[in-house]
Coordinates of C-alpha atoms in Angstrom, one line a residue:
M1 CA 12.8 18.8 33.2
A2 CA 12.1 20.9 30.2
A3 CA 9.8 19.4 27.4
A4 CA 11.9 18.3 24.5
P5 CA 11.7 20.6 21.4
V6 CA 10.3 19.3 18.2
W7 CA 12.3 20.3 15.2
S8 CA 11.4 20.5 11.5
V9 CA 14.4 19.0 9.7
D10 CA 15.4 19.5 6.0
P11 CA 16.2 16.0 4.6
R12 CA 18.1 17.4 1.8
T13 CA 20.7 18.6 4.2
G14 CA 20.0 17.0 7.4
K15 CA 19.8 20.5 9.1
Q16 CA 17.3 21.7 11.7
R17 CA 15.1 24.3 10.1
E18 CA 13.0 25.5 13.0
Q19 CA 11.3 24.4 16.2
V20 CA 7.6 23.9 15.6
A21 CA 6.5 22.4 18.9
V22 CA 7.5 20.5 22.1
E23 CA 7.0 16.9 22.8
A24 CA 3.6 16.5 24.7
T25 CA 3.7 15.3 28.3
A26 CA 1.4 12.6 29.8
E27 CA -0.8 15.4 31.2
E28 CA -1.0 17.3 28.0
V29 CA -1.9 14.0 26.1
D30 CA -4.8 13.6 28.8
L31 CA -6.0 17.0 28.2
T32 CA -6.1 16.6 24.4
V33 CA -7.9 13.3 24.6
R34 CA -10.4 14.7 27.0
A35 CA -11.0 17.8 24.7
A36 CA -11.7 15.3 21.8
R37 CA -14.0 13.3 24.1
D38 CA -15.9 16.7 24.9
A39 CA -16.3 17.5 21.2
A40 CA -17.9 14.2 20.2
P41 CA -21.5 15.3 20.7
A42 CA -20.9 18.0 18.0
L43 CA -20.4 15.2 15.5
A44 CA -23.7 13.4 16.2
D45 CA -25.6 15.2 13.4
R46 CA -24.6 13.7 10.2
A47 CA -25.3 16.7 8.1
V48 CA -22.9 18.7 10.3
R49 CA -20.1 16.3 10.0
A50 CA -20.5 15.9 6.3
A51 CA -20.3 19.6 5.9
F52 CA -17.3 19.7 8.1
L53 CA -15.6 17.3 5.9
R54 CA -16.4 19.3 2.8
T55 CA -15.3 22.4 4.4
A56 CA -12.1 20.8 5.4
A57 CA -11.3 19.9 1.8
E58 CA -12.1 23.5 0.7
L59 CA -9.8 25.1 3.2
L60 CA -7.0 22.6 2.5
E61 CA -7.3 23.5 -1.2
E62 CA -7.3 27.2 -0.5
A63 CA -3.9 26.8 1.5
K64 CA -2.5 24.3 -1.1
D65 CA 0.5 26.4 -2.2
H66 CA 1.6 27.0 1.4
L67 CA 1.1 23.5 2.6
V68 CA 2.8 21.9 -0.5
E69 CA 5.8 24.3 0.2
A70 CA 6.0 23.5 3.9
A71 CA 5.7 19.7 3.2
D72 CA 8.3 19.7 0.4
A73 CA 10.7 21.5 2.8
E74 CA 10.2 18.7 5.4
T75 CA 10.0 15.6 3.1
A76 CA 11.7 16.4 -0.3
L77 CA 8.9 14.7 -2.0
G78 CA 8.6 17.5 -4.5
P79 CA 5.8 19.9 -5.3
V80 CA 4.3 17.8 -8.1
R81 CA 4.0 14.6 -6.0
L82 CA 2.7 16.6 -3.0
T83 CA 0.2 18.6 -5.1
G84 CA -1.3 15.5 -6.3
E85 CA -1.4 13.9 -2.9
L86 CA -3.1 17.0 -1.3
A87 CA -5.7 16.6 -4.1
R88 CA -6.2 13.1 -3.4
T89 CA -6.6 13.8 0.4
C90 CA -9.3 16.5 -0.5
Y91 CA -11.1 14.0 -2.7
Q92 CA -11.1 11.4 0.1
L93 CA -12.5 13.9 2.5
R94 CA -15.3 14.8 0.1
S95 CA -15.9 10.9 -0.6
F96 CA -16.5 10.3 3.1
A97 CA -18.8 13.3 3.2
G98 CA -20.9 11.5 0.5
I99 CA -20.9 8.3 2.5
V100 CA -22.1 10.2 5.6
D101 CA -24.9 11.7 3.6
E102 CA -25.9 8.4 2.2
G103 CA -26.0 6.7 5.7
A104 CA -25.7 3.1 4.2
F105 CA -22.6 2.7 6.5
L106 CA -24.8 2.5 9.5
G107 CA -25.9 -0.9 8.5
I108 CA -29.6 -0.5 9.6
V109 CA -31.6 -3.7 9.9
I110 CA -35.1 -3.9 11.4
D111 CA -36.8 -7.2 12.3
H112 CA -40.5 -6.9 13.5
P113 CA -41.8 -9.4 15.9
D114 CA -42.5 -12.9 14.5
A115 CA -44.2 -15.4 17.1
S116 CA -44.1 -18.1 14.4
A117 CA -40.4 -18.2 14.1
T118 CA -38.4 -20.9 16.1
P119 CA -37.4 -19.6 18.4
P120 CA -39.8 -16.6 18.3
V121 CA -38.3 -13.3 17.3
P122 CA -38.9 -10.2 19.3
D123 CA -38.7 -6.6 17.9
L124 CA -35.1 -6.0 17.0
R125 CA -33.5 -3.1 15.5
R126 CA -29.7 -2.8 14.8
Y127 CA -27.4 -0.1 13.6
K128 CA -23.9 1.1 14.1
I129 CA -22.7 3.9 16.5
P130 CA -19.2 5.6 16.7
L131 CA -16.6 4.0 19.0
G132 CA -15.3 7.2 20.6
V133 CA -12.0 9.0 20.4
V134 CA -9.8 7.4 17.8
A135 CA -5.9 7.7 17.8
V136 CA -4.3 8.2 14.6
Y137 CA -0.4 7.6 14.1
S138 CA 0.8 9.5 11.0
A139 CA 2.9 8.0 8.2
S140 CA 6.3 9.3 7.2
N141 CA 5.8 8.9 3.4
F142 CA 2.5 10.6 3.1
P143 CA 2.5 13.9 4.9
F144 CA -1.1 14.5 3.7
A145 CA -3.0 11.4 2.6
F146 CA -1.9 9.1 5.4
S147 CA -1.2 11.7 8.2
V148 CA -3.2 14.5 9.9
P149 CA -5.9 14.9 7.1
G150 CA -5.6 11.4 5.8
G151 CA -7.7 8.3 5.5
D152 CA -7.7 7.2 9.1
T153 CA -8.7 10.9 10.2
A154 CA -11.3 11.3 7.6
S155 CA -12.9 7.9 8.1
A156 CA -13.0 8.3 11.8
L157 CA -14.7 11.8 11.6
A158 CA -17.1 10.4 9.1
A159 CA -18.1 7.7 11.6
G160 CA -18.7 10.5 14.2
C161 CA -15.5 9.9 16.0
P162 CA -13.2 12.8 17.2
V163 CA -9.5 12.1 16.5
V164 CA -6.2 12.9 18.3
V165 CA -3.1 12.5 15.8
K166 CA 0.3 11.7 16.8
A167 CA 2.4 13.6 14.4
H168 CA 5.2 12.0 12.5
P169 CA 8.6 13.5 13.4
D170 CA 9.4 13.8 9.7
H171 CA 6.9 16.4 9.1
P172 CA 5.9 18.2 12.4
G173 CA 5.5 21.6 10.9
T174 CA 3.2 20.5 8.0
S175 CA 1.3 18.6 10.6
E176 CA 0.7 21.6 12.8
L177 CA -0.4 23.7 9.6
V178 CA -2.7 21.1 8.5
A179 CA -4.4 20.7 12.0
S180 CA -5.0 24.4 12.1
V181 CA -6.8 24.1 8.7
L182 CA -9.0 21.3 10.1
R183 CA -9.8 23.1 13.4
R184 CA -10.9 26.2 11.4
A185 CA -13.2 24.0 9.2
A186 CA -14.6 22.5 12.5
A187 CA -15.2 26.0 14.0
R188 CA -17.2 27.0 10.9
H189 CA -19.9 24.3 11.8
G190 CA -19.9 24.8 15.4
I191 CA -17.8 21.9 16.2
P192 CA -15.2 22.5 19.1
E193 CA -11.6 22.6 17.8
G194 CA -10.6 19.8 20.2
V195 CA -12.3 17.4 17.6
L196 CA -8.9 17.2 16.0
G197 CA -6.1 17.0 18.6
L198 CA -2.3 16.9 17.8
V199 CA 0.6 15.6 19.9
H200 CA 4.2 15.1 19.3
G201 CA 6.8 12.8 20.7
F202 CA 7.3 9.0 21.0
E203 CA 6.2 8.9 24.7
A204 CA 3.1 10.8 23.7
G205 CA 2.4 8.2 21.3
V206 CA 2.7 5.5 23.9
E207 CA 0.4 7.5 26.3
L208 CA -2.1 8.0 23.6
V209 CA -2.7 4.3 22.9
K210 CA -2.9 3.6 26.6
H211 CA -5.3 6.4 27.4
P212 CA -8.7 5.0 28.8
L213 CA -10.8 7.3 26.8
V214 CA -9.2 6.2 23.4
A215 CA -11.5 3.7 21.9
G216 CA -9.5 2.7 18.7
A217 CA -6.3 3.4 16.8
G218 CA -5.1 3.6 13.3
F219 CA -1.3 3.3 12.4
T220 CA 0.9 3.5 9.2
G221 CA 4.6 2.7 9.8
S222 CA 7.1 0.0 10.6
I223 CA 6.4 -3.6 11.8
R224 CA 8.5 -2.9 14.8
G225 CA 6.7 0.2 16.0
G226 CA 3.3 -1.0 14.9
R227 CA 3.7 -4.2 16.7
A228 CA 4.7 -2.4 19.9
L229 CA 1.7 -0.2 19.7
F230 CA -0.6 -3.1 18.8
D231 CA 0.6 -5.1 21.8
A232 CA 0.0 -2.1 24.0
A233 CA -3.6 -1.7 22.7
A234 CA -4.1 -5.3 23.5
A235 CA -2.7 -5.3 27.0
R236 CA -4.8 -2.4 28.2
P237 CA -7.4 -3.1 30.9
V238 CA -9.9 -2.6 28.3
P239 CA -8.2 -3.6 25.0
I240 CA -9.2 -1.6 21.8
P241 CA -9.0 -2.2 18.1
F242 CA -5.8 -1.4 16.5
H243 CA -5.9 -1.2 12.8
G244 CA -2.1 -1.0 11.8
E245 CA -0.4 -1.2 8.4
L246 CA 3.1 -2.4 9.2
G247 CA 5.1 -3.7 6.1
S248 CA 4.7 -5.4 2.7
L249 CA 7.0 -7.0 0.2
N250 CA 4.3 -6.9 -2.6
P251 CA 5.5 -9.9 -4.6
V252 CA 5.1 -10.0 -8.4
V253 CA 5.1 -13.1 -10.5
V254 CA 6.0 -12.8 -14.3
T255 CA 5.1 -15.8 -16.2
E256 CA 7.6 -17.4 -18.7
A257 CA 5.1 -16.7 -21.4
A258 CA 4.6 -13.1 -20.4
A259 CA 8.4 -12.5 -20.2
A260 CA 8.8 -14.0 -23.8
E261 CA 6.0 -11.8 -25.1
R262 CA 6.9 -8.4 -23.5
G263 CA 9.8 -8.8 -21.2
E264 CA 11.2 -5.3 -22.2
Q265 CA 7.7 -3.7 -21.3
I266 CA 7.6 -5.5 -18.1
G267 CA 11.1 -4.4 -17.0
A268 CA 10.5 -0.8 -17.7
G269 CA 7.3 -0.8 -15.8
L270 CA 8.9 -2.5 -12.9
A271 CA 11.6 0.1 -12.9
G272 CA 9.1 2.9 -12.8
S273 CA 7.1 1.2 -10.1
M274 CA 10.0 0.4 -7.7
T275 CA 11.7 3.9 -8.0
L276 CA 8.4 5.9 -7.7
G277 CA 8.8 8.5 -4.9
V278 CA 12.3 7.0 -4.4
G279 CA 11.0 3.8 -3.4
Q280 CA 9.1 5.0 -0.4
F281 CA 5.6 3.6 -1.3
C282 CA 4.1 1.0 0.9
V283 CA 3.1 -1.0 -2.1
K284 CA 6.5 -0.9 -3.9
P285 CA 7.1 -4.2 -5.5
G286 CA 10.0 -5.5 -3.4
L287 CA 10.2 -9.1 -4.8
V288 CA 9.9 -10.2 -8.4
L289 CA 9.8 -13.8 -9.6
A290 CA 11.1 -13.9 -13.2
P291 CA 11.9 -16.7 -15.4
E292 CA 15.4 -18.0 -16.3
G293 CA 16.0 -17.9 -20.1
G294 CA 15.7 -15.3 -22.8
G295 CA 12.5 -13.7 -21.8
G296 CA 13.7 -13.2 -18.2
D297 CA 17.0 -11.9 -19.5
Q298 CA 15.3 -9.3 -21.6
L299 CA 13.2 -8.2 -18.7
V300 CA 16.4 -7.9 -16.7
K301 CA 18.3 -5.9 -19.4
S302 CA 15.3 -3.5 -19.7
L303 CA 15.1 -3.1 -15.9
T304 CA 18.9 -2.5 -15.8
D305 CA 18.6 0.2 -18.5
A306 CA 15.8 2.1 -16.8
V307 CA 17.1 2.1 -13.2
S308 CA 20.6 3.1 -14.4
N309 CA 19.0 6.3 -15.9
T310 CA 17.2 7.0 -12.5
E311 CA 18.7 10.0 -10.8
S312 CA 19.6 9.7 -7.0
G313 CA 17.0 10.9 -4.6
V314 CA 16.5 12.1 -1.1
L315 CA 14.7 9.9 1.5
L316 CA 12.4 11.2 4.1
D317 CA 15.1 11.4 6.8
H318 CA 18.7 10.4 7.3
R319 CA 17.8 7.4 9.6
M320 CA 16.0 5.9 6.7
R321 CA 18.9 6.7 4.4
D322 CA 21.4 4.9 6.7
N323 CA 19.0 2.0 7.1
F324 CA 18.6 1.7 3.3
V325 CA 22.4 1.7 2.7
A326 CA 23.1 -0.7 5.4
G327 CA 20.2 -3.0 4.3
V328 CA 21.1 -3.2 0.7
R329 CA 24.8 -3.8 1.5
E330 CA 23.9 -6.7 3.8
R331 CA 21.7 -8.2 1.1
A332 CA 24.2 -7.8 -1.7
Q333 CA 26.8 -9.6 0.3
L334 CA 24.7 -13.0 0.4
P335 CA 25.9 -16.0 -1.7
D336 CA 24.7 -16.0 -5.2
V337 CA 23.4 -12.5 -5.1
D338 CA 24.2 -10.1 -7.9
A339 CA 23.6 -6.3 -8.4
P340 CA 23.4 -5.5 -12.0
V341 CA 22.7 -1.9 -10.7
T342 CA 24.1 -1.4 -7.2
P343 CA 21.7 0.3 -4.9
G344 CA 23.2 2.5 -2.0
A345 CA 24.5 5.9 -1.2
G346 CA 24.2 8.3 -4.0
G347 CA 25.9 11.2 -2.1
E348 CA 26.0 12.6 1.3
H349 CA 22.3 13.1 1.5
T350 CA 21.0 10.9 -1.3
V351 CA 20.5 7.3 -2.5
S352 CA 20.8 5.6 -5.6
A353 CA 18.4 3.2 -7.0
G354 CA 19.2 -0.3 -7.9
F355 CA 18.2 -4.0 -7.6
L356 CA 19.5 -7.4 -6.9
T357 CA 19.1 -10.8 -8.5
V358 CA 19.2 -14.2 -6.9
P359 CA 18.3 -17.8 -7.9
A360 CA 14.7 -18.4 -6.7
A361 CA 16.0 -21.8 -5.4
R362 CA 17.9 -19.9 -2.8
L363 CA 14.5 -18.3 -1.5
A364 CA 12.7 -21.6 -1.5
Q365 CA 14.6 -22.8 1.5
E366 CA 15.1 -21.4 4.9
G367 CA 18.4 -19.7 5.7
A368 CA 20.4 -16.4 5.5
H369 CA 18.6 -15.5 2.2
D370 CA 15.4 -14.9 4.2
L371 CA 16.5 -11.4 4.6
L372 CA 15.6 -11.1 0.8
L373 CA 12.0 -11.7 1.9
E374 CA 11.8 -8.8 4.2
E375 CA 10.9 -5.3 3.0
C376 CA 13.8 -2.9 2.4
F377 CA 12.4 0.6 2.5
G378 CA 13.8 2.7 -0.5
P379 CA 14.5 2.3 -4.2
V380 CA 15.4 -1.4 -4.4
T381 CA 13.9 -4.6 -5.5
V382 CA 14.9 -8.3 -5.7
V383 CA 14.6 -10.3 -8.9
A384 CA 14.4 -13.9 -8.1
R385 CA 15.1 -16.1 -11.3
Y386 CA 13.2 -19.3 -11.2
A387 CA 13.7 -22.6 -13.3
D388 CA 10.1 -23.9 -13.3
D389 CA 6.6 -23.3 -11.7
A390 CA 7.5 -25.5 -8.7
E391 CA 10.1 -22.8 -7.6
I392 CA 7.5 -20.2 -7.9
T393 CA 5.1 -22.1 -5.6
A394 CA 8.0 -22.9 -3.2
V395 CA 8.9 -19.2 -2.9
L396 CA 5.3 -17.9 -2.6
S397 CA 4.7 -20.5 0.2
R398 CA 7.3 -18.7 2.3
L399 CA 6.1 -15.2 2.0
P400 CA 4.2 -13.4 5.0
G401 CA 1.2 -11.4 4.3
N402 CA 1.2 -8.5 1.8
L403 CA -0.8 -5.5 0.8
T404 CA -0.6 -6.5 -2.7
A405 CA 0.4 -9.3 -5.1
T406 CA 0.9 -9.0 -8.8
V407 CA 1.0 -11.4 -11.7
Q408 CA 2.1 -10.4 -15.3
L409 CA 0.6 -12.7 -17.8
S410 CA 0.8 -13.3 -21.6
S411 CA -2.1 -12.2 -23.7
D412 CA -3.2 -15.9 -23.9
E413 CA -2.9 -16.5 -20.3
A414 CA -5.0 -13.4 -19.5
A415 CA -7.5 -14.6 -21.9
G416 CA -8.0 -17.8 -19.9
E417 CA -6.8 -20.0 -22.8
S418 CA -4.5 -21.9 -20.6
G419 CA -5.2 -22.5 -16.9
R420 CA -2.0 -20.9 -15.7
G421 CA -3.4 -17.5 -15.1
A422 CA -6.2 -18.8 -12.8
E423 CA -3.7 -21.1 -10.9
L424 CA -1.5 -18.2 -10.2
L425 CA -4.3 -16.0 -8.9
A426 CA -5.4 -18.8 -6.8
E427 CA -1.9 -18.9 -5.2
L428 CA -1.7 -15.2 -4.7
T429 CA -5.0 -14.4 -3.4
P430 CA -4.3 -15.8 0.1
L431 CA -1.1 -13.7 0.4
A432 CA -2.5 -10.2 -0.1
G433 CA -5.5 -7.8 0.2
R434 CA -5.2 -6.6 -3.5
V435 CA -4.3 -8.8 -6.4
L436 CA -3.3 -7.1 -9.7
V437 CA -3.2 -8.5 -13.1
D438 CA -0.7 -6.9 -15.7
G439 CA -0.4 -3.7 -13.7
W440 CA 1.8 -2.3 -10.9
P441 CA 0.7 -1.9 -7.3
T442 CA 2.1 1.6 -6.6
G443 CA -0.9 3.8 -6.6
V444 CA -4.0 3.3 -4.4
A445 CA -7.2 4.6 -5.8
V446 CA -9.7 6.1 -3.5
A447 CA -12.9 4.1 -4.5
P448 CA -15.8 2.2 -3.0
A449 CA -14.2 -1.1 -4.0
Q450 CA -10.8 -0.5 -2.7
H451 CA -9.1 -2.6 -0.2
H452 CA -5.9 -1.4 1.3
G453 CA -4.9 -4.1 3.8
G454 CA -3.8 -7.7 3.9
P455 CA -2.7 -10.6 6.1
Y456 CA -0.3 -9.9 9.0
P457 CA 2.2 -8.2 9.0
A458 CA 0.7 -6.1 6.1
T459 CA -1.9 -5.1 8.5
T460 CA -3.1 -6.2 12.0
S461 CA -6.7 -6.3 11.0
T462 CA -8.8 -7.5 8.0
S463 CA -10.1 -4.0 7.4
T464 CA -9.0 -1.3 4.8
S465 CA -7.6 2.1 5.4
V466 CA -8.5 3.4 1.9
G467 CA -12.0 3.4 0.3
G468 CA -15.4 3.8 1.7
T469 CA -15.4 0.8 4.0
A470 CA -12.6 2.2 6.0
V471 CA -15.3 4.0 8.0
E472 CA -16.5 0.6 9.4
R473 CA -13.3 0.4 11.6
W474 CA -14.6 3.0 13.9
L475 CA -18.1 1.9 14.4
R476 CA -19.7 -0.9 16.6
P477 CA -23.2 -2.5 16.2
V478 CA -25.8 -2.2 18.9
A479 CA -29.3 -3.7 18.7
Y480 CA -32.5 -2.4 20.5
Q481 CA -35.0 -5.2 21.5
S482 CA -38.7 -4.4 22.2
T483 CA -38.0 -0.7 22.4
P484 CA -40.8 1.8 22.3
E485 CA -40.9 3.7 19.1
A486 CA -40.7 7.1 21.1
L487 CA -37.4 5.9 22.5
L488 CA -35.7 4.7 19.4
P489 CA -33.1 6.6 17.5
P490 CA -34.6 8.3 14.4
E491 CA -32.6 5.9 12.3
L492 CA -34.5 2.9 13.6
R493 CA -38.1 4.2 13.6
D494 CA -40.7 2.7 11.4
D495 CA -41.5 5.9 9.5
N496 CA -37.8 6.2 8.5
P497 CA -37.9 10.0 9.0
L498 CA -34.1 10.4 7.7
G499 CA -34.9 8.4 4.4
L500 CA -32.1 5.9 5.1
A501 CA -31.3 2.6 3.2
R502 CA -32.1 -0.3 5.5
R503 CA -33.2 -3.8 5.6
V504 CA -36.6 -4.4 7.1
D505 CA -37.8 -8.0 7.7
G506 CA -35.3 -9.3 5.3
R507 CA -36.0 -7.0 2.4
L508 CA -33.6 -4.2 1.5
E509 CA -35.5 -0.8 1.4
H510 CA -34.1 2.5 -0.1

């Protein structure tokens, strides 16, 4: 049977643009993974892989106009958004290059023998080594930053792991172009092009996570798809770590004092955050707890005005559009749910932004309204109006894990002049990996202290996919005991020939 074609599709029209590839067979997946495995030794030299990452950033920047044009044709995300995303991606690659140069991620610890300890301590030397081939599953909504050249790929390469990417069907042409750029960057440093493999097709993705030479996987996508792959990774004869980002509601709590103080400003800020990128951000605020009364009314009016002035937009594909239209219709039909601005179909190929309101008491109890506690991908949010603090607590207690949780406080609450701010932070912290005060969650800075993850189903592990510590996902520690100096890796030798930061006999050395 002939291999199924992979088409690039214009989401603005739903029409096929061009065939860019064919879906990979099991045999082709096997060859791609083996080529990646064979390229691993070329990444052993940290200086080489740091240079590779920097060259990848340079070549992506050189190809910027072509890449942005291709990505816009497949995603309709727009040149401005995509240019910024590509810049973020290149910054991320360079950031990981700096981490590789520094070497602290190796976590070197040396304990010399101590016969006086109880029990006695032998000579022990510990550091971290690469897992092996990493499978990366691209995201639909970020054709650069969370796809072929994105954080999973960059962090895995930084760790010394070759990568095989399963391309997302919403941007296969862009994926092919970017993969070719990364392979050219690899070739400039004597690294085999197989260090970055690319496969297309649903079955190829399943074969990839099951391949015995794949040692770890990173995923960004839906709960359903991510959970299926997570279960497959765990069911292997040799299970592997699966770092999946699956779904998030990203709750926001607006205190009564904050709404009274700046309800109009909060409503406008919420509108900008929930409609950014046509609501296709994984950290879009999908549930907002706002007070009943005048302050909350002002917030809703401001939100109504701002969202009403938002133009219809194109989602990444027509399947997502259909799911959005059906999802908001089902939610809007629930008892006591109102739609001050009705979200739904904006046209044959577009959607219109909107939001729903509901009494918080409805969400505090199990029932049909549980649907409002599930993520709806697209430009919609739910504003739950609460009567008192007890209703806030009741609703928060029913939420699953999230990537983010946000609280909007009054100036007095933010200054700690009442205990309410601290109380809400304590309630929100168990729910999310990133907690924001007086801000909006859309936008994930690439920084050493960043954490992009959260309790399940936000992610399937406690790790982050953004920031310097993302590299730790693709490493495992190994300790050498009573090993002669001549046989030790250079990183663990007493003379520290590589000049790496490490902890020796309990003291941190630089």
